Amino acid sequence: MSFAATLLTLYPDMFPGPLGHSLAGRALERGDWSLDCVQIRDFATDKHRTVDDTPAGGGAGMVLKADILSGAIDHARAKQPDAPILAMTPRGKPITQARIRDLVAGPGVTLLCGRFEGFDERIFEARDIEEVSVGDIVLSGGEPAALMILDACIRLLPGVMGAATSGSEESFEEGLLEYPQYTRPVEWEGRTIPEVLRSGDHAKIAAWRKSRAQQDTRLRRPDLWERHSGVRDQPASGARHDN
Ligand code: SAH
């Protein structure tokens, strides 16, 4: 069964975009995943096909109208009742690799892309929608965020990535960043590939990789490291401990 992606957007021409190329593009051609773009503007009710209005309380920009969004959302839900609906918003919960894995285990996903100043908040009260962010940055629209999330899902679909194991060792899979990678030439601008990686000793290589993954996570992403070490040796009191 193929993974069904539905995009609710004002810019359907942005899809599949980059996902029409490389691994994702070939997977789309094979039918490993499918793409359905719903034009939010088709649910406008006036002759100007209006989708937005000025912010209540004043301020810059325009806000996507709840009464129009609901039409697009209800249409998508009726077509695919079991797919979760994720709204792209910097106010959402940061998306994680664990959430991506959950999504991939299901029938598909519906992604709601915002524009302008975003959505009328009441849409989130009235419909079962998960608000997700792709990071502490502000994009001009939800489409690149949706492409990111879909890309992360598609590469995990069965048969999409070359080797069945690639993916299981990557950054975030164990709550850690991946170890650094090297390839030939052995020497480049006076720098050599770490000796251990050329030793052929698989146990030593695995130990080196594990230690570098831990060290780099600790230095680069103290937030991940704290969570990782917290999960490993959670104090009974739940109190924080310093590393
Ligand atoms: N006024 C909003 C930003 C709107 S940006 C705010 O300050 O919170 C316009 C649209 O881009 C949003 O509706 C959302 O769909 C998308 N977007 C911007 N940044 C995003 C992010 N970090 N993650 C996911 N979507 C984002």
mmCIF file of C-alpha atoms and ligand atoms in Angstrom:
data_model
loop_
_atom_site.group_PDB
_atom_site.id
_atom_site.type_symbol
_atom_site.label_atom_id
_atom_site.label_comp_id
_atom_site.label_asym_id
_atom_site.label_seq_id
_atom_site.Cartn_x
_atom_site.Cartn_y
_atom_site.Cartn_z
ATOM 1 C CA MET A 1 0.000 0.000 0.000
ATOM 2 C CA SER A 2 1.386 3.364 -0.917
ATOM 3 C CA PHE A 3 1.920 6.288 1.444
ATOM 4 C CA ALA A 4 -0.598 9.004 0.560
ATOM 5 C CA ALA A 5 0.485 12.623 0.969
ATOM 6 C CA THR A 6 -2.138 15.349 0.739
ATOM 7 C CA LEU A 7 -1.052 18.980 0.597
ATOM 8 C CA LEU A 8 -3.405 21.808 1.426
ATOM 9 C CA THR A 9 -1.806 24.847 -0.163
ATOM 10 C CA LEU A 10 -2.296 28.077 -2.095
ATOM 11 C CA TYR A 11 0.669 27.074 -4.304
ATOM 12 C CA PRO A 12 0.059 23.526 -5.592
ATOM 13 C CA ASP A 13 2.607 24.095 -8.378
ATOM 14 C CA MET A 14 5.365 23.949 -5.755
ATOM 15 C CA PHE A 15 4.806 20.157 -5.525
ATOM 16 C CA PRO A 16 6.347 17.683 -5.989
ATOM 17 C CA GLY A 17 9.175 20.189 -6.648
ATOM 18 C CA PRO A 18 12.380 18.711 -5.242
ATOM 19 C CA LEU A 19 10.505 15.517 -4.364
ATOM 20 C CA GLY A 20 10.113 14.804 -8.079
ATOM 21 C CA HIS A 21 13.863 14.095 -8.243
ATOM 22 C CA SER A 22 16.314 11.440 -7.050
ATOM 23 C CA LEU A 23 15.123 8.841 -4.527
ATOM 24 C CA ALA A 24 11.758 10.485 -3.824
ATOM 25 C CA GLY A 25 11.077 11.103 -7.521
ATOM 26 C CA ARG A 26 11.754 7.484 -8.461
ATOM 27 C CA ALA A 27 9.628 6.318 -5.544
ATOM 28 C CA LEU A 28 6.782 8.558 -6.759
ATOM 29 C CA GLU A 29 7.048 7.069 -10.261
ATOM 30 C CA ARG A 30 6.987 3.559 -8.800
ATOM 31 C CA GLY A 31 3.917 4.427 -6.767
ATOM 32 C CA ASP A 32 5.593 3.930 -3.363
ATOM 33 C CA TRP A 33 3.945 7.206 -2.403
ATOM 34 C CA SER A 34 1.245 9.372 -3.949
ATOM 35 C CA LEU A 35 0.675 13.088 -3.976
ATOM 36 C CA ASP A 36 -2.622 14.965 -3.946
ATOM 37 C CA CYS A 37 -2.579 18.763 -3.878
ATOM 38 C CA VAL A 38 -5.694 20.565 -2.730
ATOM 39 C CA GLN A 39 -5.953 24.255 -3.643
ATOM 40 C CA ILE A 40 -7.245 26.019 -0.522
ATOM 41 C CA ARG A 41 -8.613 28.795 -2.738
ATOM 42 C CA ASP A 42 -11.099 26.336 -4.264
ATOM 43 C CA PHE A 43 -12.957 26.506 -0.942
ATOM 44 C CA ALA A 44 -13.404 30.282 -1.031
ATOM 45 C CA THR A 45 -17.023 31.324 -1.176
ATOM 46 C CA ASP A 46 -17.011 34.824 -2.670
ATOM 47 C CA LYS A 47 -16.494 35.866 -6.237
ATOM 48 C CA HIS A 48 -12.987 37.192 -5.512
ATOM 49 C CA ARG A 49 -12.008 33.771 -4.107
ATOM 50 C CA THR A 50 -10.807 35.406 -0.879
ATOM 51 C CA VAL A 51 -8.839 33.198 1.536
ATOM 52 C CA ASP A 52 -7.487 35.785 3.990
ATOM 53 C CA ASP A 53 -8.458 38.881 5.929
ATOM 54 C CA THR A 54 -6.823 41.492 8.138
ATOM 55 C CA PRO A 55 -5.729 40.506 11.674
ATOM 56 C CA ALA A 56 -8.242 41.117 14.435
ATOM 57 C CA GLY A 57 -6.733 43.691 16.774
ATOM 58 C CA GLY A 58 -4.699 45.261 13.978
ATOM 59 C CA GLY A 59 -1.149 44.743 12.788
ATOM 60 C CA ALA A 60 0.634 43.888 9.594
ATOM 61 C CA GLY A 61 -0.233 41.196 7.078
ATOM 62 C CA MET A 62 -3.176 38.932 6.478
ATOM 63 C CA VAL A 63 -4.567 35.886 8.266
ATOM 64 C CA LEU A 64 -5.949 32.734 6.630
ATOM 65 C CA LYS A 65 -9.677 32.522 7.333
ATOM 66 C CA ALA A 66 -10.970 29.653 9.486
ATOM 67 C CA ASP A 67 -14.219 29.373 7.512
ATOM 68 C CA ILE A 68 -12.273 28.757 4.275
ATOM 69 C CA LEU A 69 -9.578 26.526 5.796
ATOM 70 C CA SER A 70 -12.259 24.304 7.330
ATOM 71 C CA GLY A 71 -13.632 23.512 3.864
ATOM 72 C CA ALA A 72 -10.213 22.324 2.650
ATOM 73 C CA ILE A 73 -9.508 20.404 5.872
ATOM 74 C CA ASP A 74 -12.889 18.659 5.939
ATOM 75 C CA HIS A 75 -12.468 17.700 2.283
ATOM 76 C CA ALA A 76 -9.050 16.147 2.989
ATOM 77 C CA ARG A 77 -10.281 14.349 6.091
ATOM 78 C CA ALA A 78 -13.272 12.882 4.261
ATOM 79 C CA LYS A 79 -10.953 11.514 1.565
ATOM 80 C CA GLN A 80 -8.437 10.103 4.052
ATOM 81 C CA PRO A 81 -10.001 9.816 7.498
ATOM 82 C CA ASP A 82 -7.068 7.900 9.023
ATOM 83 C CA ALA A 83 -4.272 10.275 8.011
ATOM 84 C CA PRO A 84 -3.187 12.796 10.650
ATOM 85 C CA ILE A 85 -3.363 16.465 9.677
ATOM 86 C CA LEU A 86 -0.235 18.476 10.398
ATOM 87 C CA ALA A 87 -0.293 22.265 10.139
ATOM 88 C CA MET A 88 3.004 23.974 9.362
ATOM 89 C CA THR A 89 3.596 26.748 11.874
ATOM 90 C CA PRO A 90 6.545 28.162 13.836
ATOM 91 C CA ARG A 91 4.212 28.031 16.877
ATOM 92 C CA GLY A 92 4.019 24.232 16.597
ATOM 93 C CA LYS A 93 5.856 21.426 18.328
ATOM 94 C CA PRO A 94 9.261 20.880 16.715
ATOM 95 C CA ILE A 95 9.051 17.847 14.409
ATOM 96 C CA THR A 96 11.338 14.953 15.363
ATOM 97 C CA GLN A 97 12.677 11.860 13.649
ATOM 98 C CA ALA A 98 10.595 9.773 16.060
ATOM 99 C CA ARG A 99 7.406 11.511 14.867
ATOM 100 C CA ILE A 100 8.477 10.989 11.241
ATOM 101 C CA ARG A 101 8.856 7.237 11.942
ATOM 102 C CA ASP A 102 5.331 7.152 13.418
ATOM 103 C CA LEU A 103 3.921 8.909 10.369
ATOM 104 C CA VAL A 104 5.618 6.485 7.995
ATOM 105 C CA ALA A 105 4.031 3.556 9.841
ATOM 106 C CA GLY A 106 0.593 4.964 8.995
ATOM 107 C CA PRO A 107 -1.416 5.349 5.776
ATOM 108 C CA GLY A 108 -0.174 8.834 4.945
ATOM 109 C CA VAL A 109 -0.293 12.423 6.068
ATOM 110 C CA THR A 110 -2.139 15.640 5.272
ATOM 111 C CA LEU A 111 0.005 18.779 5.456
ATOM 112 C CA LEU A 112 -1.579 22.206 5.796
ATOM 113 C CA CYS A 113 0.634 25.009 4.481
ATOM 114 C CA GLY A 114 0.187 28.531 5.804
ATOM 115 C CA ARG A 115 1.020 31.839 4.149
ATOM 116 C CA PHE A 116 0.982 35.490 5.204
ATOM 117 C CA GLU A 117 0.688 35.791 9.010
ATOM 118 C CA GLY A 118 -0.633 32.261 9.377
ATOM 119 C CA PHE A 119 -3.923 30.731 10.466
ATOM 120 C CA ASP A 120 -6.962 31.930 12.419
ATOM 121 C CA GLU A 121 -6.300 30.186 15.751
ATOM 122 C CA ARG A 122 -9.860 28.854 16.001
ATOM 123 C CA ILE A 123 -9.147 26.272 13.292
ATOM 124 C CA PHE A 124 -6.913 24.439 15.800
ATOM 125 C CA GLU A 125 -9.614 24.484 18.457
ATOM 126 C CA ALA A 126 -12.314 23.234 16.109
ATOM 127 C CA ARG A 127 -10.450 20.495 14.208
ATOM 128 C CA ASP A 128 -8.069 17.705 15.196
ATOM 129 C CA ILE A 129 -4.839 19.213 13.843
ATOM 130 C CA GLU A 130 -1.268 18.781 15.020
ATOM 131 C CA GLU A 131 0.712 22.025 14.863
ATOM 132 C CA VAL A 132 4.335 21.354 13.888
ATOM 133 C CA SER A 133 7.398 23.497 13.340
ATOM 134 C CA VAL A 134 10.504 22.624 11.337
ATOM 135 C CA GLY A 135 12.764 24.772 13.500
ATOM 136 C CA ASP A 136 13.158 28.131 15.166
ATOM 137 C CA ILE A 137 13.150 30.035 11.890
ATOM 138 C CA VAL A 138 10.394 31.886 10.046
ATOM 139 C CA LEU A 139 9.642 30.845 6.468
ATOM 140 C CA SER A 140 7.471 32.815 4.067
ATOM 141 C CA GLY A 141 5.148 29.847 3.657
ATOM 142 C CA GLY A 142 4.456 26.343 4.870
ATOM 143 C CA GLU A 143 5.341 24.696 1.544
ATOM 144 C CA PRO A 144 9.100 24.298 2.152
ATOM 145 C CA ALA A 145 8.303 22.971 5.638
ATOM 146 C CA ALA A 146 5.888 20.426 4.154
ATOM 147 C CA LEU A 147 8.511 19.396 1.579
ATOM 148 C CA MET A 148 10.995 18.813 4.402
ATOM 149 C CA ILE A 149 8.597 16.642 6.359
ATOM 150 C CA LEU A 150 7.569 14.653 3.288
ATOM 151 C CA ASP A 151 11.166 14.139 2.242
ATOM 152 C CA ALA A 152 11.970 12.763 5.697
ATOM 153 C CA CYS A 153 9.001 10.379 5.453
ATOM 154 C CA ILE A 154 9.591 9.167 1.905
ATOM 155 C CA ARG A 155 13.219 8.144 2.405
ATOM 156 C CA LEU A 156 12.043 5.788 5.167
ATOM 157 C CA LEU A 157 9.411 4.019 3.052
ATOM 158 C CA PRO A 158 10.272 0.373 2.353
ATOM 159 C CA GLY A 159 12.438 0.022 -0.736
ATOM 160 C CA VAL A 160 13.200 3.731 -1.172
ATOM 161 C CA MET A 161 16.718 3.797 0.260
ATOM 162 C CA GLY A 162 19.356 1.551 -1.248
ATOM 163 C CA ALA A 163 20.651 -0.482 1.668
ATOM 164 C CA ALA A 164 18.008 -1.638 4.107
ATOM 165 C CA THR A 165 20.204 -0.702 7.048
ATOM 166 C CA SER A 166 21.084 2.830 5.978
ATOM 167 C CA GLY A 167 18.786 4.979 8.024
ATOM 168 C CA SER A 168 18.913 2.971 11.214
ATOM 169 C CA GLU A 169 22.322 4.340 12.235
ATOM 170 C CA GLU A 170 21.702 7.949 11.349
ATOM 171 C CA SER A 171 21.550 11.120 13.387
ATOM 172 C CA PHE A 172 18.689 11.167 15.930
ATOM 173 C CA GLU A 173 17.843 7.481 15.559
ATOM 174 C CA GLU A 174 19.505 6.712 18.897
ATOM 175 C CA GLY A 175 18.960 10.188 20.277
ATOM 176 C CA LEU A 176 22.497 11.095 19.150
ATOM 177 C CA LEU A 177 24.094 12.811 16.162
ATOM 178 C CA GLU A 178 25.822 10.492 13.741
ATOM 179 C CA TYR A 179 29.594 9.987 13.910
ATOM 180 C CA PRO A 180 31.643 11.865 11.263
ATOM 181 C CA GLN A 181 32.119 10.261 7.854
ATOM 182 C CA TYR A 182 35.161 10.118 5.569
ATOM 183 C CA THR A 183 35.915 8.741 2.122
ATOM 184 C CA ARG A 184 38.873 8.491 -0.256
ATOM 185 C CA PRO A 185 41.373 9.997 -0.908
ATOM 186 C CA VAL A 186 43.055 8.835 2.283
ATOM 187 C CA GLU A 187 45.068 12.050 2.332
ATOM 188 C CA TRP A 188 43.651 15.402 1.241
ATOM 189 C CA GLU A 189 45.361 18.775 1.803
ATOM 190 C CA GLY A 190 47.580 17.102 4.363
ATOM 191 C CA ARG A 191 44.663 15.672 6.335
ATOM 192 C CA THR A 192 44.242 11.928 6.704
ATOM 193 C CA ILE A 193 41.275 9.698 7.429
ATOM 194 C CA PRO A 194 41.442 8.563 11.092
ATOM 195 C CA GLU A 195 43.652 5.504 11.328
ATOM 196 C CA VAL A 196 41.057 3.385 13.114
ATOM 197 C CA LEU A 197 38.659 3.606 10.125
ATOM 198 C CA ARG A 198 41.357 2.061 7.938
ATOM 199 C CA SER A 199 42.226 -0.691 10.426
ATOM 200 C CA GLY A 200 39.616 -3.193 9.273
ATOM 201 C CA ASP A 201 38.936 -3.963 12.949
ATOM 202 C CA HIS A 202 35.143 -3.778 13.073
ATOM 203 C CA ALA A 203 34.881 -3.809 16.846
ATOM 204 C CA LYS A 204 37.367 -0.942 17.153
ATOM 205 C CA ILE A 205 35.579 0.996 14.411
ATOM 206 C CA ALA A 206 32.222 0.548 16.128
ATOM 207 C CA ALA A 207 33.687 1.712 19.445
ATOM 208 C CA TRP A 208 35.286 4.772 17.821
ATOM 209 C CA ARG A 209 32.033 5.682 16.081
ATOM 210 C CA LYS A 210 30.028 5.340 19.249
ATOM 211 C CA SER A 211 32.437 7.482 21.189
ATOM 212 C CA ARG A 212 32.528 10.202 18.489
ATOM 213 C CA ALA A 213 28.713 10.190 18.262
ATOM 214 C CA GLN A 214 28.531 10.765 22.015
ATOM 215 C CA GLN A 215 31.284 13.376 22.111
ATOM 216 C CA ASP A 216 29.914 15.370 19.158
ATOM 217 C CA THR A 217 26.373 15.282 20.493
ATOM 218 C CA ARG A 218 27.577 16.529 23.879
ATOM 219 C CA LEU A 219 29.495 19.427 22.305
ATOM 220 C CA ARG A 220 27.165 20.381 19.459
ATOM 221 C CA ARG A 221 23.749 19.593 20.859
ATOM 222 C CA PRO A 222 23.750 19.766 24.659
ATOM 223 C CA ASP A 223 19.938 19.652 24.521
ATOM 224 C CA LEU A 224 19.973 16.228 22.798
ATOM 225 C CA TRP A 225 22.765 15.002 25.043
ATOM 226 C CA GLU A 226 20.929 15.938 28.191
ATOM 227 C CA ARG A 227 17.846 14.060 27.023
ATOM 228 C CA HIS A 228 19.929 11.070 25.934
ATOM 229 C CA SER A 229 21.831 10.779 29.201
ATOM 230 C CA GLY A 230 18.622 11.519 31.117
ATOM 231 C CA VAL A 231 16.909 8.560 29.453
ATOM 232 C CA ARG A 232 19.892 6.326 30.209
ATOM 233 C CA ASP A 233 20.191 7.061 33.895
ATOM 234 C CA GLN A 234 17.073 8.875 34.988
ATOM 235 C CA PRO A 235 17.454 9.715 38.696
ATOM 236 C CA ALA A 236 14.547 8.339 40.695
ATOM 237 C CA SER A 237 13.585 11.829 41.857
ATOM 238 C CA GLY A 238 13.529 13.081 38.249
ATOM 239 C CA ALA A 239 15.959 15.798 39.373
ATOM 240 C CA ARG A 240 18.283 17.251 36.759
ATOM 241 C CA HIS A 241 21.914 16.333 36.995
ATOM 242 C CA ASP A 242 24.918 18.206 35.672
ATOM 243 C CA ASN A 243 27.223 16.517 33.208
HETATM 244 N N1 SAH B 1 3.236 35.214 11.785
HETATM 245 C C1 SAH B 1 3.704 33.875 11.962
HETATM 246 C C2 SAH B 1 4.652 33.463 10.846
HETATM 247 C C3 SAH B 1 3.967 33.266 9.550
HETATM 248 S S1 SAH B 1 5.084 32.712 8.343
HETATM 249 C C4 SAH B 1 4.457 33.777 13.265
HETATM 250 O O1 SAH B 1 5.172 34.730 13.607
HETATM 251 O O2 SAH B 1 4.352 32.754 13.954
HETATM 252 C C5 SAH B 1 3.993 32.116 7.098
HETATM 253 C C6 SAH B 1 3.753 30.635 7.067
HETATM 254 O O3 SAH B 1 4.984 29.972 6.873
HETATM 255 C C7 SAH B 1 3.187 30.023 8.333
HETATM 256 O O4 SAH B 1 1.793 30.099 8.386
HETATM 257 C C8 SAH B 1 3.665 28.587 8.256
HETATM 258 O O5 SAH B 1 2.778 27.791 7.488
HETATM 259 C C9 SAH B 1 4.982 28.716 7.518
HETATM 260 N N2 SAH B 1 6.134 28.647 8.430
HETATM 261 C C10 SAH B 1 6.976 29.671 8.729
HETATM 262 N N3 SAH B 1 7.932 29.257 9.575
HETATM 263 C C11 SAH B 1 7.715 27.951 9.822
HETATM 264 C C12 SAH B 1 8.371 26.972 10.628
HETATM 265 N N4 SAH B 1 9.441 27.268 11.367
HETATM 266 N N5 SAH B 1 7.859 25.718 10.641
HETATM 267 C C13 SAH B 1 6.771 25.405 9.915
HETATM 268 N N6 SAH B 1 6.106 26.293 9.145
HETATM 269 C C14 SAH B 1 6.566 27.551 9.083
#
